[in-house]
Tab-separated table of C-alpha atoms in Angstrom:
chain	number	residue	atom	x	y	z
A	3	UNK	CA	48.846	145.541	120.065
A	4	UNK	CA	46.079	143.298	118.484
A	5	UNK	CA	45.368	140.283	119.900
A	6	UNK	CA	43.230	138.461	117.196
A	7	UNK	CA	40.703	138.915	114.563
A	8	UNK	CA	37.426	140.392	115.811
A	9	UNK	CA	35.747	140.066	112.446
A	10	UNK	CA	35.741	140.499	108.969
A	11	UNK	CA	33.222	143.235	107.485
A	12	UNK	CA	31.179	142.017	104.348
A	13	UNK	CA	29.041	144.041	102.646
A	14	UNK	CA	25.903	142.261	101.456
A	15	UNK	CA	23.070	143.380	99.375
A	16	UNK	CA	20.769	140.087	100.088
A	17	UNK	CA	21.052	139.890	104.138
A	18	UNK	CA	19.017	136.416	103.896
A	19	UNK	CA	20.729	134.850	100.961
A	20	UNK	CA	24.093	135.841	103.240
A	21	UNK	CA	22.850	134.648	106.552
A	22	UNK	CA	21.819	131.536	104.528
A	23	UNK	CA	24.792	130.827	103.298
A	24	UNK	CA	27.189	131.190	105.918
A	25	UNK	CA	24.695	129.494	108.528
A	26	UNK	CA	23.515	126.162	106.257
A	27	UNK	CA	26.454	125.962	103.532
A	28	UNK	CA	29.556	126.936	106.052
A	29	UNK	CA	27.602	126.146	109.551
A	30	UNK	CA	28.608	129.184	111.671
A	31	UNK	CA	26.080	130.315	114.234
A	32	UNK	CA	24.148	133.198	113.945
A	33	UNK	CA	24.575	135.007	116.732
A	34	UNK	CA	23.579	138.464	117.029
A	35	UNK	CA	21.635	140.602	115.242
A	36	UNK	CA	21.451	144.748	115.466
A	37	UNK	CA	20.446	148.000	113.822
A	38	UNK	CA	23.396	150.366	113.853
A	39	UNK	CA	21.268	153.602	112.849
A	40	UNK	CA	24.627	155.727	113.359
A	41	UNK	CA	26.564	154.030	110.716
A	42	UNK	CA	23.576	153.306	108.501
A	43	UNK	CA	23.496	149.408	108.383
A	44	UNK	CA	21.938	146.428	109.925
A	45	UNK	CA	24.674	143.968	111.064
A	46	UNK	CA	24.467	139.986	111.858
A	47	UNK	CA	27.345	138.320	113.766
A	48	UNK	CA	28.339	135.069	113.325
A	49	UNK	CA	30.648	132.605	114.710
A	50	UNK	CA	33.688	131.408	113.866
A	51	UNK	CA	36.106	130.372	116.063
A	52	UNK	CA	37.260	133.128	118.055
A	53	UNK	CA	36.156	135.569	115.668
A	54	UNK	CA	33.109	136.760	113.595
A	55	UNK	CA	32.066	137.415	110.151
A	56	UNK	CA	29.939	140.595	109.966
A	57	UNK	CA	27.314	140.677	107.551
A	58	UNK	CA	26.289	144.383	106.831
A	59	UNK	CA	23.266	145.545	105.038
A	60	UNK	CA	23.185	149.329	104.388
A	61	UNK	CA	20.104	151.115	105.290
A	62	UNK	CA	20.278	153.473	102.492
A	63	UNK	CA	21.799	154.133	99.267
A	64	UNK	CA	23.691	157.262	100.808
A	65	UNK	CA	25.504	155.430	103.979
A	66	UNK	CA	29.626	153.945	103.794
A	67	UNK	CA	28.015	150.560	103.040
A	68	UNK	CA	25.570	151.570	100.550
A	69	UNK	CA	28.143	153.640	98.465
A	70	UNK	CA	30.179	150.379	99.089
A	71	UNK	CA	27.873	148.440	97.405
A	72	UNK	CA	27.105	151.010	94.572
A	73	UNK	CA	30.447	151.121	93.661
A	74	UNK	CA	32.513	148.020	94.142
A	75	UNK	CA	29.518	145.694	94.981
A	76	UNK	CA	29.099	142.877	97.509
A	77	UNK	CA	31.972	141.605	99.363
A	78	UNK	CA	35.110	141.894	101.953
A	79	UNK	CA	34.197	145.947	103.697
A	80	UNK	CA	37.002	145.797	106.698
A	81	UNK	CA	38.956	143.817	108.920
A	82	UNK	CA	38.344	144.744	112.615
A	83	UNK	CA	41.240	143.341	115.616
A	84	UNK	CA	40.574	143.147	119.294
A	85	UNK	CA	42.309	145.371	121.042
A	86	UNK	CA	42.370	145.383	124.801
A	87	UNK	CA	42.672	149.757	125.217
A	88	UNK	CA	41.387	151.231	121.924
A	89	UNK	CA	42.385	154.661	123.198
A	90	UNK	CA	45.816	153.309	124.186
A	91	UNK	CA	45.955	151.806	120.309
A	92	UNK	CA	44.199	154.614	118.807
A	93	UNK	CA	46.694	156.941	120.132
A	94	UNK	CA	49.709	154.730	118.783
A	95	UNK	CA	48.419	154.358	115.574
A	96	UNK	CA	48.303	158.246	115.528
A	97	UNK	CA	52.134	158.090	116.919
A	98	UNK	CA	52.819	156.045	114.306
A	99	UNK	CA	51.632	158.670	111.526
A	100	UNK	CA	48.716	156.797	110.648
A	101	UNK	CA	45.226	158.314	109.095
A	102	UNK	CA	42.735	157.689	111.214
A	103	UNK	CA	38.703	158.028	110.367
A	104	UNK	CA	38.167	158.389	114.112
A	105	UNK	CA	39.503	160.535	116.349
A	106	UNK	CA	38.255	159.515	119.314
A	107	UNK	CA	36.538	155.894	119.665
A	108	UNK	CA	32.189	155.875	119.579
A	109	UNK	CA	30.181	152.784	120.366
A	110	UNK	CA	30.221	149.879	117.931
A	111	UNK	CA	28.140	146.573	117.606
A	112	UNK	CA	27.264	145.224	120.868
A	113	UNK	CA	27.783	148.192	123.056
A	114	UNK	CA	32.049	147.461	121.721
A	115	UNK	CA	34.231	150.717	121.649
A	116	UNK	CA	35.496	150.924	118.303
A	117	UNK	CA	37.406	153.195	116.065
A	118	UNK	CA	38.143	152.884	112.231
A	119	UNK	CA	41.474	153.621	110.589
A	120	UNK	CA	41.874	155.080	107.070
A	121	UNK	CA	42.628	152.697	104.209
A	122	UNK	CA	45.345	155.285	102.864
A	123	UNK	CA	47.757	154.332	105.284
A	124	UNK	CA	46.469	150.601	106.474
A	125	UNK	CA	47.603	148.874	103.064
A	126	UNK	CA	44.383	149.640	101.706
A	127	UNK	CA	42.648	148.156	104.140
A	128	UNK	CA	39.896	149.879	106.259
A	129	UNK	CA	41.028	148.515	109.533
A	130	UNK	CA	38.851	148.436	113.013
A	131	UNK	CA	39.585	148.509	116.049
A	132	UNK	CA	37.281	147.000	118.724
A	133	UNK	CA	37.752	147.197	122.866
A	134	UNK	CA	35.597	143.965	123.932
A	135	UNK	CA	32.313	144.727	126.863
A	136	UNK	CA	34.472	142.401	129.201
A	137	UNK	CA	38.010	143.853	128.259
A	138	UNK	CA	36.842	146.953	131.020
B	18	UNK	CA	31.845	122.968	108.629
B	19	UNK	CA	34.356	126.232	109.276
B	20	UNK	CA	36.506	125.998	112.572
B	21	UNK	CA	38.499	129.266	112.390
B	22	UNK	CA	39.630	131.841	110.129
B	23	UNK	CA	42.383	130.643	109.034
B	24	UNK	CA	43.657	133.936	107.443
B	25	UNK	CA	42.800	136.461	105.947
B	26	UNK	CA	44.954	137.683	102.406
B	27	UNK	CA	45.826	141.138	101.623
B	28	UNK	CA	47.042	142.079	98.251
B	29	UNK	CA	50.315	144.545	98.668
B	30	UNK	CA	52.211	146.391	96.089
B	31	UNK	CA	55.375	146.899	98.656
B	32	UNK	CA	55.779	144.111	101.148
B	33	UNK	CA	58.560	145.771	102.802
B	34	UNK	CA	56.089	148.802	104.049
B	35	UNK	CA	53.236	146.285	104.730
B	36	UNK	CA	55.455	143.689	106.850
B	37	UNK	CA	56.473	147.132	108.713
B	38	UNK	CA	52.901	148.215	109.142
B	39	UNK	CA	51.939	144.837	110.767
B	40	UNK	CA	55.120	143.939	112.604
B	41	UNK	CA	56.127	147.261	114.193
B	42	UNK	CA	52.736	149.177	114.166
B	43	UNK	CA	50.229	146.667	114.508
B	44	UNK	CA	52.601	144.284	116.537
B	45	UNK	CA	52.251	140.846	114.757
B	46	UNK	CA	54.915	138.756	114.771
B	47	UNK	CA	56.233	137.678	111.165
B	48	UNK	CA	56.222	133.875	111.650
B	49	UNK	CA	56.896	132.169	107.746
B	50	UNK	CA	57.840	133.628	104.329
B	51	UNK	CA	57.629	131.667	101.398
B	52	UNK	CA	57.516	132.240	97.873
B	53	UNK	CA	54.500	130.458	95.986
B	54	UNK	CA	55.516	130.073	92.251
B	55	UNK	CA	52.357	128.032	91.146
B	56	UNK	CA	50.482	130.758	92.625
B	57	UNK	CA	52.727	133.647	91.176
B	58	UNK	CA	53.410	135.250	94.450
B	59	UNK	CA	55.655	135.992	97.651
B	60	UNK	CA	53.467	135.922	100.515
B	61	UNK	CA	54.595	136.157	104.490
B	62	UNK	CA	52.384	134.752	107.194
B	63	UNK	CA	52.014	137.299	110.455
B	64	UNK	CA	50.339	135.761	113.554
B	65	UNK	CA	47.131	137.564	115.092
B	66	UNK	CA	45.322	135.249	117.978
B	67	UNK	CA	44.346	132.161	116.144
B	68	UNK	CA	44.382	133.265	112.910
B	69	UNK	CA	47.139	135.112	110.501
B	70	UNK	CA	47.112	137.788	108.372
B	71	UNK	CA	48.655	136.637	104.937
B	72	UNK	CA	50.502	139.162	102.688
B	73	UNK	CA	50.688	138.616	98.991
B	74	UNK	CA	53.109	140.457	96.744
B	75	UNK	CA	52.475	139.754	93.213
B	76	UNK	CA	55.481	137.508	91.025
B	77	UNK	CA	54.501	139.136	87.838
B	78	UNK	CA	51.648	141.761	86.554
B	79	UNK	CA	50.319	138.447	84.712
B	80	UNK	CA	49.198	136.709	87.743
B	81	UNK	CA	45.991	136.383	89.706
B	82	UNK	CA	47.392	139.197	92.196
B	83	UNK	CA	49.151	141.093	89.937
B	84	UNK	CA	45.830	141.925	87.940
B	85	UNK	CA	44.092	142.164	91.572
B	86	UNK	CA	46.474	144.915	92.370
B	87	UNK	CA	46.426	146.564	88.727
B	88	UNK	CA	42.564	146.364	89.329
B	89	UNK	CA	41.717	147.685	92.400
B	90	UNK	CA	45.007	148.233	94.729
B	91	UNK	CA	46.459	146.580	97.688
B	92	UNK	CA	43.752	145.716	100.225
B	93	UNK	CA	41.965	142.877	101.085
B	94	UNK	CA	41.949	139.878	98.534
B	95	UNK	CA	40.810	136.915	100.048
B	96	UNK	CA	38.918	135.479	103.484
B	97	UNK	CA	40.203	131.544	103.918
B	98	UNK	CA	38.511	129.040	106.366
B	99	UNK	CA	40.191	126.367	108.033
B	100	UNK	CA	39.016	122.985	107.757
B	101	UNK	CA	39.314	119.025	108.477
B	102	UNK	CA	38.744	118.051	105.497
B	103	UNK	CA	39.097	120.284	102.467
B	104	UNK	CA	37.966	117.427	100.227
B	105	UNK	CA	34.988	117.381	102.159
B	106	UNK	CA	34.105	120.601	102.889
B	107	UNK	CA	34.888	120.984	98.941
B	108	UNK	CA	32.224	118.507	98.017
B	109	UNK	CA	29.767	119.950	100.176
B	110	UNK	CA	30.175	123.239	98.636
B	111	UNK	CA	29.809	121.409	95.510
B	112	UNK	CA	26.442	120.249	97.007
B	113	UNK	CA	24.895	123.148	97.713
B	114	UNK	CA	25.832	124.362	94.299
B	115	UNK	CA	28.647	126.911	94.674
B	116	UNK	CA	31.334	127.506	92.184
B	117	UNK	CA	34.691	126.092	92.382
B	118	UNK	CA	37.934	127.535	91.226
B	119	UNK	CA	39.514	124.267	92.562
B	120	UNK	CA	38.017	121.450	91.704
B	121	UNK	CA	40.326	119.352	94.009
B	122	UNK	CA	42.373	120.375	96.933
B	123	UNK	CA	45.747	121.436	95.635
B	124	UNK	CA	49.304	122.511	97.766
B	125	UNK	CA	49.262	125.524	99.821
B	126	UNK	CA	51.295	127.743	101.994
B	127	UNK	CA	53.685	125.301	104.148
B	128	UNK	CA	51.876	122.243	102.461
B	129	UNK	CA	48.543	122.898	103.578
B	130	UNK	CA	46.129	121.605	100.588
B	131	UNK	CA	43.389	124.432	100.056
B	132	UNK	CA	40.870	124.874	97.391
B	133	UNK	CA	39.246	128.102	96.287
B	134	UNK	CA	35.400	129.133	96.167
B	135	UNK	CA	34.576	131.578	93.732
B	136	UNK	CA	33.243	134.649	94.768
B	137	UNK	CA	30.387	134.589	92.176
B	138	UNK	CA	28.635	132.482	94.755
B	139	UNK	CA	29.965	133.425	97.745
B	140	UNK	CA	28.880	136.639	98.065
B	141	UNK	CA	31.071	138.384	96.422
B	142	UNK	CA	34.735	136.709	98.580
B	143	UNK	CA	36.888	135.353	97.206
B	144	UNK	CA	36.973	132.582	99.738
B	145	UNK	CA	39.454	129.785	100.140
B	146	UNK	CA	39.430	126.214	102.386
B	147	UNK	CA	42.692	125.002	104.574
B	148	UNK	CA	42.991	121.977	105.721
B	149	UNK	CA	46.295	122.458	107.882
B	150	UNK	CA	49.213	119.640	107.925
B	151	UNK	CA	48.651	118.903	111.549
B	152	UNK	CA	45.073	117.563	110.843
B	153	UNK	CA	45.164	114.631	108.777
Protein backbone atom coordinates (compact mmCIF):
# COMPACT_ATOMS: atom_id res chain seq x y z
CA UNK A 1 0.00 0.00 0.00
CA UNK A 2 2.80 2.64 0.65
CA UNK A 3 5.48 2.77 -1.45
CA UNK A 4 8.05 4.99 0.47
CA UNK A 5 8.44 7.86 2.73
CA UNK A 6 7.05 11.12 1.33
CA UNK A 7 8.27 13.15 4.26
CA UNK A 8 8.62 13.66 7.71
CA UNK A 9 6.54 16.67 9.33
CA UNK A 10 8.61 18.92 11.80
CA UNK A 11 7.23 21.50 13.54
CA UNK A 12 9.53 24.51 13.85
CA UNK A 13 9.18 27.70 15.67
CA UNK A 14 12.44 29.46 13.95
CA UNK A 15 11.70 28.64 10.04
CA UNK A 16 15.33 30.23 9.25
CA UNK A 17 17.33 28.72 12.03
CA UNK A 18 15.54 25.25 10.54
CA UNK A 19 16.08 25.90 6.90
CA UNK A 20 19.65 26.77 8.06
CA UNK A 21 20.32 23.91 9.56
CA UNK A 22 19.16 21.27 7.46
CA UNK A 23 20.47 23.18 4.21
CA UNK A 24 24.32 24.20 5.55
CA UNK A 25 24.83 21.63 8.58
CA UNK A 26 23.03 18.38 6.82
CA UNK A 27 23.21 19.76 2.98
CA UNK A 28 19.69 18.89 1.70
CA UNK A 29 18.28 21.20 -0.93
CA UNK A 30 15.73 23.50 -0.35
CA UNK A 31 13.32 22.96 -2.61
CA UNK A 32 9.99 24.34 -2.34
CA UNK A 33 8.50 26.75 -0.46
CA UNK A 34 4.45 27.43 0.14
CA UNK A 35 1.75 29.04 2.25
CA UNK A 36 -0.84 26.44 3.15
CA UNK A 37 -3.55 29.07 4.46
CA UNK A 38 -6.05 25.97 4.91
CA UNK A 39 -4.01 24.19 7.42
CA UNK A 40 -2.52 27.31 8.96
CA UNK A 41 1.29 26.91 8.26
CA UNK A 42 4.00 27.87 5.92
CA UNK A 43 5.87 24.72 4.73
CA UNK A 44 9.57 24.32 3.11
CA UNK A 45 10.49 21.03 1.36
CA UNK A 46 13.64 19.69 1.27
CA UNK A 47 15.50 16.93 -0.23
CA UNK A 48 16.56 13.90 0.80
CA UNK A 49 16.84 11.11 -1.17
CA UNK A 50 13.62 10.07 -2.35
CA UNK A 51 11.88 11.77 0.29
CA UNK A 52 11.48 15.18 2.08
CA UNK A 53 11.71 16.73 5.38
CA UNK A 54 8.87 19.25 5.89
CA UNK A 55 9.58 22.15 7.85
CA UNK A 56 6.24 23.72 9.15
CA UNK A 57 5.80 27.07 10.67
CA UNK A 58 2.28 27.71 12.06
CA UNK A 59 0.65 30.86 11.09
CA UNK A 60 -1.04 31.34 14.30
CA UNK A 61 -1.11 30.34 17.79
CA UNK A 62 -4.67 28.68 17.22
CA UNK A 63 -3.77 26.26 14.06
CA UNK A 64 -2.69 22.04 14.55
CA UNK A 65 0.92 23.29 14.34
CA UNK A 66 0.73 26.14 16.59
CA UNK A 67 -1.07 24.13 19.42
CA UNK A 68 1.76 21.64 18.46
CA UNK A 69 4.23 23.87 19.34
CA UNK A 70 2.44 25.31 22.49
CA UNK A 71 2.21 22.16 23.90
CA UNK A 72 4.91 19.67 23.11
CA UNK A 73 7.28 22.21 21.37
CA UNK A 74 9.49 21.94 18.28
CA UNK A 75 10.04 18.72 16.66
CA UNK A 76 8.88 15.34 14.69
CA UNK A 77 4.65 16.54 13.70
CA UNK A 78 3.86 13.38 11.19
CA UNK A 79 5.10 10.92 8.93
CA UNK A 80 3.44 11.17 5.45
CA UNK A 81 3.86 7.77 2.70
CA UNK A 82 3.30 7.93 -1.00
CA UNK A 83 0.58 6.29 -1.97
CA UNK A 84 -0.27 5.75 -5.59
CA UNK A 85 -4.63 5.96 -5.05
CA UNK A 86 -5.21 7.83 -1.76
CA UNK A 87 -8.92 7.12 -2.13
CA UNK A 88 -8.16 3.45 -2.85
CA UNK A 89 -5.85 3.61 0.61
CA UNK A 90 -8.07 5.89 2.38
CA UNK A 91 -10.87 3.56 1.95
CA UNK A 92 -8.72 0.48 3.26
CA UNK A 93 -7.52 2.11 6.09
CA UNK A 94 -11.27 2.73 6.91
CA UNK A 95 -11.80 -1.24 6.11
CA UNK A 96 -9.31 -1.84 8.33
CA UNK A 97 -11.12 0.01 11.37
CA UNK A 98 -8.83 2.75 11.40
CA UNK A 99 -9.62 6.58 12.68
CA UNK A 100 -9.24 8.68 10.13
CA UNK A 101 -8.99 12.80 10.41
CA UNK A 102 -10.11 12.90 6.78
CA UNK A 103 -12.82 11.57 5.26
CA UNK A 104 -12.37 12.29 1.99
CA UNK A 105 -8.76 13.48 0.65
CA UNK A 106 -8.30 17.76 0.07
CA UNK A 107 -5.28 19.25 -1.63
CA UNK A 108 -1.93 19.14 0.14
CA UNK A 109 1.55 20.81 -0.54
CA UNK A 110 2.23 21.09 -4.10
CA UNK A 111 -1.19 20.68 -5.53
CA UNK A 112 -0.60 16.56 -3.75
CA UNK A 113 -3.95 14.84 -2.68
CA UNK A 114 -3.54 14.04 0.79
CA UNK A 115 -5.43 12.74 3.71
CA UNK A 116 -4.35 12.46 7.46
CA UNK A 117 -5.03 9.48 9.71
CA UNK A 118 -5.71 9.72 13.47
CA UNK A 119 -2.83 9.04 15.86
CA UNK A 120 -5.31 6.86 18.10
CA UNK A 121 -5.16 4.06 15.93
CA UNK A 122 -1.67 4.71 13.82
CA UNK A 123 0.65 3.80 16.94
CA UNK A 124 0.52 7.24 17.92
CA UNK A 125 1.59 8.45 15.00
CA UNK A 126 -0.29 11.11 12.89
CA UNK A 127 0.20 9.40 9.61
CA UNK A 128 -0.28 11.10 5.90
CA UNK A 129 -1.09 10.00 3.09
CA UNK A 130 0.00 11.73 -0.15
CA UNK A 131 -1.15 10.77 -4.04
CA UNK A 132 1.96 12.34 -6.06
CA UNK A 133 0.89 15.30 -9.24
CA UNK A 134 2.42 12.58 -11.65
CA UNK A 135 0.88 9.41 -9.91
CA UNK A 136 -2.63 10.60 -12.12
CA UNK B 1 26.08 15.30 3.86
CA UNK B 2 22.53 13.16 4.28
CA UNK B 3 21.82 10.60 1.37
CA UNK B 4 18.50 9.08 2.52
CA UNK B 5 16.39 8.58 5.40
CA UNK B 6 17.52 5.86 6.63
CA UNK B 7 14.56 5.23 9.04
CA UNK B 8 12.52 6.58 10.87
CA UNK B 9 11.91 5.07 14.87
CA UNK B 10 8.64 4.75 16.47
CA UNK B 11 8.36 4.10 20.11
CA UNK B 12 5.56 1.14 20.71
CA UNK B 13 4.15 -0.16 23.87
CA UNK B 14 2.78 -3.54 21.97
CA UNK B 15 4.90 -4.61 19.05
CA UNK B 16 2.65 -7.34 18.21
CA UNK B 17 -0.33 -4.68 17.25
CA UNK B 18 2.24 -2.28 15.64
CA UNK B 19 4.08 -5.06 13.40
CA UNK B 20 0.23 -5.86 12.46
CA UNK B 21 -0.57 -2.26 11.72
CA UNK B 22 2.44 -1.95 9.31
CA UNK B 23 2.60 -5.43 7.83
CA UNK B 24 -1.08 -6.20 7.13
CA UNK B 25 -2.60 -2.62 7.04
CA UNK B 26 0.00 -0.51 5.81
CA UNK B 27 1.64 -3.41 3.72
CA UNK B 28 5.40 -3.27 4.68
CA UNK B 29 7.17 -6.16 4.64
CA UNK B 30 8.88 -7.14 8.11
CA UNK B 31 12.47 -7.67 6.86
CA UNK B 32 14.92 -8.06 10.38
CA UNK B 33 14.17 -8.37 14.13
CA UNK B 34 16.74 -8.04 16.53
CA UNK B 35 16.97 -7.41 20.04
CA UNK B 36 19.41 -4.43 21.04
CA UNK B 37 20.51 -5.01 24.73
CA UNK B 38 23.05 -2.02 24.90
CA UNK B 39 20.25 -0.01 23.75
CA UNK B 40 17.55 -1.67 26.08
CA UNK B 41 15.21 -2.55 23.35
CA UNK B 42 13.56 -5.07 20.74
CA UNK B 43 13.21 -3.29 17.63
CA UNK B 44 11.99 -4.88 14.00
CA UNK B 45 12.97 -3.22 10.77
CA UNK B 46 9.82 -2.95 8.08
CA UNK B 47 10.79 -1.89 4.51
CA UNK B 48 9.01 1.30 2.91
CA UNK B 49 10.79 2.42 -0.63
CA UNK B 50 14.29 3.22 0.37
CA UNK B 51 13.93 3.74 3.72
CA UNK B 52 12.40 1.56 6.85
CA UNK B 53 10.28 2.20 9.45
CA UNK B 54 12.00 0.97 12.77
CA UNK B 55 9.87 -0.24 15.74
CA UNK B 56 11.20 -0.02 19.24
CA UNK B 57 9.68 -1.89 22.15
CA UNK B 58 11.20 -0.90 25.33
CA UNK B 59 13.57 -3.87 27.43
CA UNK B 60 12.79 -2.29 30.70
CA UNK B 61 10.81 1.01 32.05
CA UNK B 62 14.56 2.13 32.95
CA UNK B 63 15.68 2.62 29.49
CA UNK B 64 15.88 5.49 27.05
CA UNK B 65 12.46 4.15 25.43
CA UNK B 66 10.95 2.95 28.27
CA UNK B 67 10.91 6.58 29.87
CA UNK B 68 10.04 7.86 26.14
CA UNK B 69 6.96 5.76 26.29
CA UNK B 70 6.17 6.48 30.15
CA UNK B 71 6.61 10.18 28.94
CA UNK B 72 4.73 10.79 26.11
CA UNK B 73 3.36 7.33 24.47
CA UNK B 74 4.17 5.32 21.49
CA UNK B 75 4.71 7.55 18.45
CA UNK B 76 7.45 8.83 16.77
CA UNK B 77 10.93 8.79 18.61
CA UNK B 78 13.58 9.34 16.37
CA UNK B 79 14.40 10.59 12.47
CA UNK B 80 17.99 8.77 11.43
CA UNK B 81 20.05 9.80 8.30
CA UNK B 82 22.11 7.60 6.39
CA UNK B 83 25.57 8.36 5.79
CA UNK B 84 29.22 7.47 4.32
CA UNK B 85 30.88 8.28 6.92
CA UNK B 86 29.35 8.60 10.36
CA UNK B 87 32.73 9.64 11.77
CA UNK B 88 32.63 12.32 9.44
CA UNK B 89 29.43 13.50 9.26
CA UNK B 90 29.86 13.28 13.28
CA UNK B 91 32.72 15.70 13.26
CA UNK B 92 31.08 18.03 11.10
CA UNK B 93 28.19 18.24 13.32
CA UNK B 94 30.70 18.77 15.91
CA UNK B 95 31.82 21.74 13.72
CA UNK B 96 29.00 23.54 13.40
CA UNK B 97 28.49 23.21 17.09
CA UNK B 98 25.66 20.72 17.68
CA UNK B 99 25.37 18.46 20.61
CA UNK B 100 26.37 14.96 20.64
CA UNK B 101 24.91 12.10 22.54
CA UNK B 102 27.63 9.96 20.82
CA UNK B 103 30.70 11.18 20.84
CA UNK B 104 32.00 8.35 18.53
CA UNK B 105 30.16 6.09 16.22
CA UNK B 106 29.09 3.08 18.21
CA UNK B 107 27.24 -0.56 16.90
CA UNK B 108 23.86 -0.39 15.53
CA UNK B 109 21.03 -2.39 14.19
CA UNK B 110 22.69 -5.32 11.97
CA UNK B 111 26.21 -3.72 12.70
CA UNK B 112 25.65 -0.50 11.25
CA UNK B 113 27.80 2.09 13.51
CA UNK B 114 25.44 5.22 14.19
CA UNK B 115 25.84 8.09 16.48
CA UNK B 116 23.11 10.24 17.96
CA UNK B 117 22.51 14.17 17.71
CA UNK B 118 20.76 15.60 20.44
CA UNK B 119 17.68 17.17 19.87
CA UNK B 120 18.59 20.30 21.93
CA UNK B 121 20.23 21.43 18.74
CA UNK B 122 18.53 19.86 16.24
CA UNK B 123 15.44 21.30 16.43
CA UNK B 124 13.90 19.57 18.71
CA UNK B 125 14.69 15.48 16.83
CA UNK B 126 16.10 13.36 18.21
CA UNK B 127 18.22 12.61 15.20
CA UNK B 128 20.61 9.76 14.61
CA UNK B 129 23.58 9.04 11.70
CA UNK B 130 23.95 5.40 9.83
CA UNK B 131 26.61 4.58 8.15
CA UNK B 132 25.34 1.11 6.66
CA UNK B 133 27.78 -2.12 6.48
CA UNK B 134 27.75 -2.12 2.74
CA UNK B 135 29.56 1.32 2.60
CA UNK B 136 32.85 1.12 4.01
Amino acid sequence: MFGRIDHIGLAVADLESAIELHTRTYGMPLVHRETIAEQGVEAVLLDVGESHVELLRPLSEDSPVGRFLAKKGPGLHHVAYQVDDVEAALGAAREAGMRLIDETPRTGIRGTQVAFLHPATAGGVLTELVQPVEAH
